[in-house]
GROMACS .gro file of C-alpha atoms in nm:
model
  238
    1MET     CA    1  -0.029   0.009  -0.005
    2MET     CA    2   0.164   0.325  -0.091
    3PHE     CA    3   0.157   0.606   0.189
    4ASN     CA    4  -0.119   0.469   0.317
    5LEU     CA    5  -0.364   0.589   0.150
    6PRO     CA    6  -0.746   0.523   0.251
    7GLU     CA    7  -0.883   0.236   0.106
    8LYS     CA    8  -1.186   0.465  -0.085
    9TYR     CA    9  -0.905   0.596  -0.300
   10LYS     CA   10  -0.829   0.259  -0.449
   11VAL     CA   11  -0.819   0.214  -0.803
   12GLY     CA   12  -0.534  -0.074  -0.877
   13LYS     CA   13  -0.621  -0.093  -1.243
   14LYS     CA   14  -0.324  -0.177  -1.493
   15ILE     CA   15  -0.314   0.067  -1.755
   16PRO     CA   16  -0.206  -0.088  -2.156
   17MET     CA   17   0.116   0.042  -2.272
   18LYS     CA   18  -0.050   0.108  -2.580
   19ASP     CA   19  -0.244   0.406  -2.444
   20PHE     CA   20   0.033   0.511  -2.204
   21ILE     CA   21   0.289   0.617  -2.488
   22PRO     CA   22   0.214   0.902  -2.676
   23LYS     CA   23   0.111   0.891  -3.047
   24GLU     CA   24   0.341   1.183  -3.160
   25PHE     CA   25   0.637   1.029  -2.995
   26LYS     CA   26   0.893   0.893  -3.276
   27PRO     CA   27   0.956   0.535  -3.312
   28ASP     CA   28   1.261   0.543  -3.154
   29ALA     CA   29   1.138   0.692  -2.774
   30LYS     CA   30   0.866   0.434  -2.849
   31LYS     CA   31   1.069   0.152  -2.847
   32LYS     CA   32   1.293   0.299  -2.527
   33ILE     CA   33   1.008   0.289  -2.322
   34LYS     CA   34   0.877  -0.034  -2.410
   35GLU     CA   35   1.215  -0.179  -2.358
   36SER     CA   36   1.234   0.023  -2.004
   37VAL     CA   37   0.863  -0.022  -1.856
   38LYS     CA   38   0.714  -0.368  -1.824
   39SER     CA   39   0.400  -0.217  -1.680
   40VAL     CA   40   0.195   0.099  -1.529
   41ILE     CA   41  -0.067   0.047  -1.242
   42LEU     CA   42  -0.251   0.355  -1.162
   43SER     CA   43  -0.262   0.217  -0.793
   44TYR     CA   44  -0.436   0.473  -0.590
   45GLN     CA   45  -0.621   0.850  -0.706
   46ILE     CA   46  -0.734   1.109  -0.459
   47MET     CA   47  -1.062   1.252  -0.553
   48GLY     CA   48  -1.426   1.391  -0.475
   49GLU     CA   49  -1.406   1.666  -0.215
   50ASP     CA   50  -1.278   1.549   0.120
   51ILE     CA   51  -0.966   1.729   0.052
   52PRO     CA   52  -1.120   2.033  -0.166
   53SER     CA   53  -0.987   2.068  -0.517
   54LEU     CA   54  -0.836   2.360  -0.684
   55VAL     CA   55  -0.874   2.548  -0.992
   56ASN     CA   56  -0.792   2.900  -1.113
   57GLU     CA   57  -0.582   3.070  -1.340
   58GLU     CA   58  -0.233   2.841  -1.261
   59TYR     CA   59  -0.357   2.540  -1.128
   60ASN     CA   60  -0.690   2.280  -1.217
   61ILE     CA   61  -0.582   2.053  -0.943
   62GLN     CA   62  -0.903   1.816  -0.916
   63VAL     CA   63  -0.681   1.443  -0.871
   64ILE     CA   64  -0.394   1.340  -0.726
   65GLN     CA   65  -0.278   1.006  -0.885
   66PHE     CA   66  -0.017   0.748  -0.764
   67TYR     CA   67   0.123   0.498  -0.989
   68ASP     CA   68   0.339   0.173  -0.987
   69PHE     CA   69   0.579   0.139  -1.292
   70GLU     CA   70   0.753  -0.188  -1.315
   71LEU     CA   71   1.062  -0.102  -1.496
   72ALA     CA   72   1.332  -0.384  -1.736
   73ASP     CA   73   1.626  -0.173  -1.466
   74ILE     CA   74   1.623   0.070  -1.230
   75LYS     CA   75   1.848   0.236  -1.427
   76ARG     CA   76   1.591   0.350  -1.626
   77ALA     CA   77   1.404   0.507  -1.315
   78ALA     CA   78   1.539   0.902  -1.378
   79PHE     CA   79   1.470   0.895  -1.764
   80ILE     CA   80   1.130   0.786  -1.715
   81ALA     CA   81   0.995   0.914  -1.449
   82ASN     CA   82   1.118   1.287  -1.611
   83LEU     CA   83   0.899   1.156  -1.950
   84TYR     CA   84   0.614   1.052  -1.740
   85GLN     CA   85   0.569   1.318  -1.515
   86GLU     CA   86   0.539   1.606  -1.786
   87ILE     CA   87   0.318   1.325  -2.008
   88ILE     CA   88   0.068   1.306  -1.694
   89LYS     CA   89  -0.115   1.627  -1.615
   90SER     CA   90  -0.216   1.588  -1.299
   91PRO     CA   91  -0.018   1.615  -0.996
   92CYS     CA   92   0.115   1.276  -0.942
   93VAL     CA   93   0.369   1.042  -0.714
   94ILE     CA   94   0.542   0.740  -0.934
   95ARG     CA   95   0.679   0.427  -0.753
   96LEU     CA   96   0.990   0.299  -1.012
   97HIS     CA   97   1.064  -0.049  -0.941
   98ASP     CA   98   1.264  -0.359  -1.078
   99SER     CA   99   1.286  -0.648  -0.930
  100SER     CA  100   1.490  -0.556  -0.649
  101ASN     CA  101   1.493  -0.176  -0.583
  102GLU     CA  102   1.251   0.134  -0.556
  103ALA     CA  103   1.225   0.490  -0.646
  104TYR     CA  104   0.979   0.761  -0.626
  105SER     CA  105   0.917   1.046  -0.863
  106PHE     CA  106   0.728   1.386  -0.753
  107ALA     CA  107   0.664   1.717  -0.996
  108LEU     CA  108   0.554   2.071  -0.944
  109LYS     CA  109   0.288   2.129  -1.227
  110ARG     CA  110   0.088   2.436  -1.327
  111LEU     CA  111  -0.090   2.530  -1.662
  112ASN     CA  112   0.062   2.639  -1.950
  113GLN     CA  113  -0.024   3.033  -1.930
  114ASN     CA  114  -0.048   3.019  -2.357
  115ASP     CA  115  -0.289   2.679  -2.346
  116SER     CA  116  -0.466   2.557  -2.014
  117THR     CA  117  -0.498   2.225  -2.202
  118GLN     CA  118  -0.117   2.153  -2.136
  119ILE     CA  119   0.085   2.158  -1.819
  120VAL     CA  120   0.428   2.333  -1.760
  121VAL     CA  121   0.692   2.117  -1.523
  122THR     CA  122   0.822   2.357  -1.282
  123ASP     CA  123   1.049   2.137  -1.074
  124LYS     CA  124   1.107   1.758  -0.999
  125VAL     CA  125   1.233   1.517  -0.738
  126LEU     CA  126   1.353   1.168  -0.789
  127THR     CA  127   1.432   0.990  -0.411
  128ALA     CA  128   1.705   0.803  -0.377
  129VAL     CA  129   1.706   0.379  -0.480
  130TYR     CA  130   1.620   0.142  -0.219
  131PRO     CA  131   1.588  -0.171  -0.208
  132ILE     CA  132   1.282  -0.354  -0.149
  133VAL     CA  133   1.341  -0.673   0.012
  134LEU     CA  134   1.618  -0.534   0.260
  135PRO     CA  135   1.506  -0.302   0.548
  136SER     CA  136   1.599   0.046   0.467
  137THR     CA  137   1.593   0.360   0.717
  138ASP     CA  138   1.570   0.579   0.417
  139LYS     CA  139   1.284   0.402   0.316
  140ASN     CA  140   1.106   0.351   0.629
  141ASN     CA  141   1.161   0.780   0.678
  142LEU     CA  142   1.019   0.857   0.353
  143LEU     CA  143   0.662   0.634   0.389
  144ARG     CA  144   0.663   0.756   0.729
  145GLU     CA  145   0.697   1.078   0.675
  146LEU     CA  146   0.495   1.078   0.397
  147ALA     CA  147   0.166   0.889   0.509
  148TYR     CA  148  -0.147   1.028   0.416
  149GLY     CA  149  -0.216   1.097   0.787
  150ASN     CA  150   0.078   1.255   0.875
  151VAL     CA  151   0.009   1.509   0.601
  152LYS     CA  152  -0.098   1.810   0.761
  153ASN     CA  153  -0.190   2.054   0.471
  154ASN     CA  154  -0.547   1.932   0.365
  155ASP     CA  155  -0.673   2.278   0.273
  156ASN     CA  156  -0.693   2.178  -0.077
  157LYS     CA  157  -0.515   1.900  -0.326
  158GLY     CA  158  -0.256   2.191  -0.438
  159SER     CA  159  -0.132   2.210  -0.097
  160PHE     CA  160  -0.191   1.850  -0.022
  161TYR     CA  161   0.078   1.724  -0.315
  162PHE     CA  162   0.292   2.053  -0.238
  163GLU     CA  163   0.335   1.893   0.113
  164LEU     CA  164   0.439   1.527   0.011
  165TYR     CA  165   0.660   1.680  -0.279
  166LEU     CA  166   0.859   1.888   0.014
  167ARG     CA  167   0.862   1.667   0.265
  168ALA     CA  168   1.031   1.440  -0.048
  169TYR     CA  169   1.249   1.694  -0.116
  170ILE     CA  170   1.381   1.736   0.214
  171LEU     CA  171   1.473   1.389   0.314
  172THR     CA  172   1.653   1.368  -0.049
  173ASN     CA  173   1.853   1.691  -0.009
  174ASP     CA  174   1.922   1.682   0.340
  175LYS     CA  175   2.295   1.744   0.256
  176VAL     CA  176   2.206   2.042   0.156
  177TYR     CA  177   2.144   2.223   0.506
  178ALA     CA  178   2.209   2.047   0.789
  179GLY     CA  179   1.954   2.139   0.977
  180ALA     CA  180   1.708   2.005   0.644
  181LYS     CA  181   1.516   1.717   0.812
  182SER     CA  182   1.416   1.925   1.170
  183PHE     CA  183   1.157   2.060   0.936
  184LEU     CA  184   0.963   1.765   0.930
  185SER     CA  185   0.875   1.832   1.321
  186LYS     CA  186   0.835   2.164   1.292
  187PRO     CA  187   0.511   2.352   1.250
  188ILE     CA  188   0.593   2.493   0.903
  189TRP     CA  189   0.347   2.260   0.723
  190TYR     CA  190   0.006   2.458   0.832
  191SER     CA  191   0.095   2.715   0.640
  192LEU     CA  192   0.164   2.688   0.240
  193SER     CA  193   0.366   3.030   0.191
  194LYS     CA  194   0.602   2.914   0.501
  195GLN     CA  195   0.668   2.604   0.323
  196LYS     CA  196   0.734   2.799  -0.024
  197GLU     CA  197   1.015   2.969   0.199
  198VAL     CA  198   1.128   2.684   0.328
  199TYR     CA  199   1.164   2.509  -0.018
  200ALA     CA  200   1.283   2.825  -0.225
  201LEU     CA  201   1.558   2.878   0.048
  202LEU     CA  202   1.645   2.549  -0.002
  203CYS     CA  203   1.692   2.484  -0.346
  204ASN     CA  204   1.838   2.862  -0.353
  205LEU     CA  205   2.133   2.672  -0.138
  206ALA     CA  206   2.160   2.436  -0.338
  207SER     CA  207   2.241   2.616  -0.661
  208ASN     CA  208   2.485   2.841  -0.487
  209LYS     CA  209   2.640   2.543  -0.397
  210GLU     CA  210   2.654   2.363  -0.726
  211LYS     CA  211   2.753   2.722  -0.817
  212VAL     CA  212   3.075   2.753  -0.604
  213GLN     CA  213   3.195   2.407  -0.667
  214LYS     CA  214   3.210   2.584  -1.045
  215ALA     CA  215   3.344   2.884  -1.020
  216VAL     CA  216   3.631   3.032  -1.148
  217SER     CA  217   3.747   3.383  -0.980
  218ASN     CA  218   3.753   3.416  -0.650
  219SER     CA  219   3.536   3.735  -0.619
  220GLU     CA  220   3.241   3.499  -0.759
  221LYS     CA  221   3.350   3.277  -0.512
  222MET     CA  222   3.293   3.502  -0.191
  223LYS     CA  223   2.961   3.676  -0.357
  224LEU     CA  224   2.850   3.304  -0.397
  225ASN     CA  225   2.972   3.216  -0.027
  226GLN     CA  226   2.766   3.550   0.093
  227GLU     CA  227   2.472   3.456  -0.061
  228ILE     CA  228   2.528   3.087   0.126
  229ARG     CA  229   2.585   3.204   0.451
  230GLN     CA  230   2.268   3.420   0.430
  231ALA     CA  231   2.071   3.132   0.285
  232ILE     CA  232   2.146   2.912   0.567
  233SER     CA  233   2.118   3.218   0.838
  234GLU     CA  234   1.738   3.241   0.749
  235LEU     CA  235   1.677   2.820   0.736
  236ASP     CA  236   1.828   2.905   1.111
  237LYS     CA  237   1.561   3.124   1.219
  238ILE     CA  238   1.246   2.949   1.089
   0.00000   0.00000   0.00000
């Protein structure tokens, strides 16, 4: 069972691959998908208005979907996750697994401002690869933190999914900031604006840390290090 989701959201529908590969894809892309993906199941979907839908100019979130992709090899996880997060329009969690390992994919999406039938993926996170059978503390932490009953922000489906996403992001990028995991037990989850503030600071920190590695001039390094210290100091205050 994925994230202890209530039974009422269970679907368990196997999706024929022929319906799940966009017709406009080139033959080589279709071939690559067929070689990578053994089966797809729509495991759960959060529908109905127990958690209100979010529909406005920027979002149309009436359902959150949970998919199970069986892969020939977990090494294809990033390729398949990136591809299908762009194809599936609703916010979704994709569990990707082969016979011995698994990973989870999340993505933030908004409506395309020029064509509201299309979506734009703005941010993505793919967790570490976890063993399926062997005990894994990291996997247990993820499943516990993202369990349905642990999600605090049920204002609407958009805030519910953002919380899942941010929890997964923190657990996957906890090396970026020493106190990252402490946010999991802080009261930020009741406020979407607070969550977005934490996420923006963590992303900014990760990006600047990468840039420092590539920076050539000392002045550039100094400027980046100053921004890194600033972000850390703001995170420390939350």
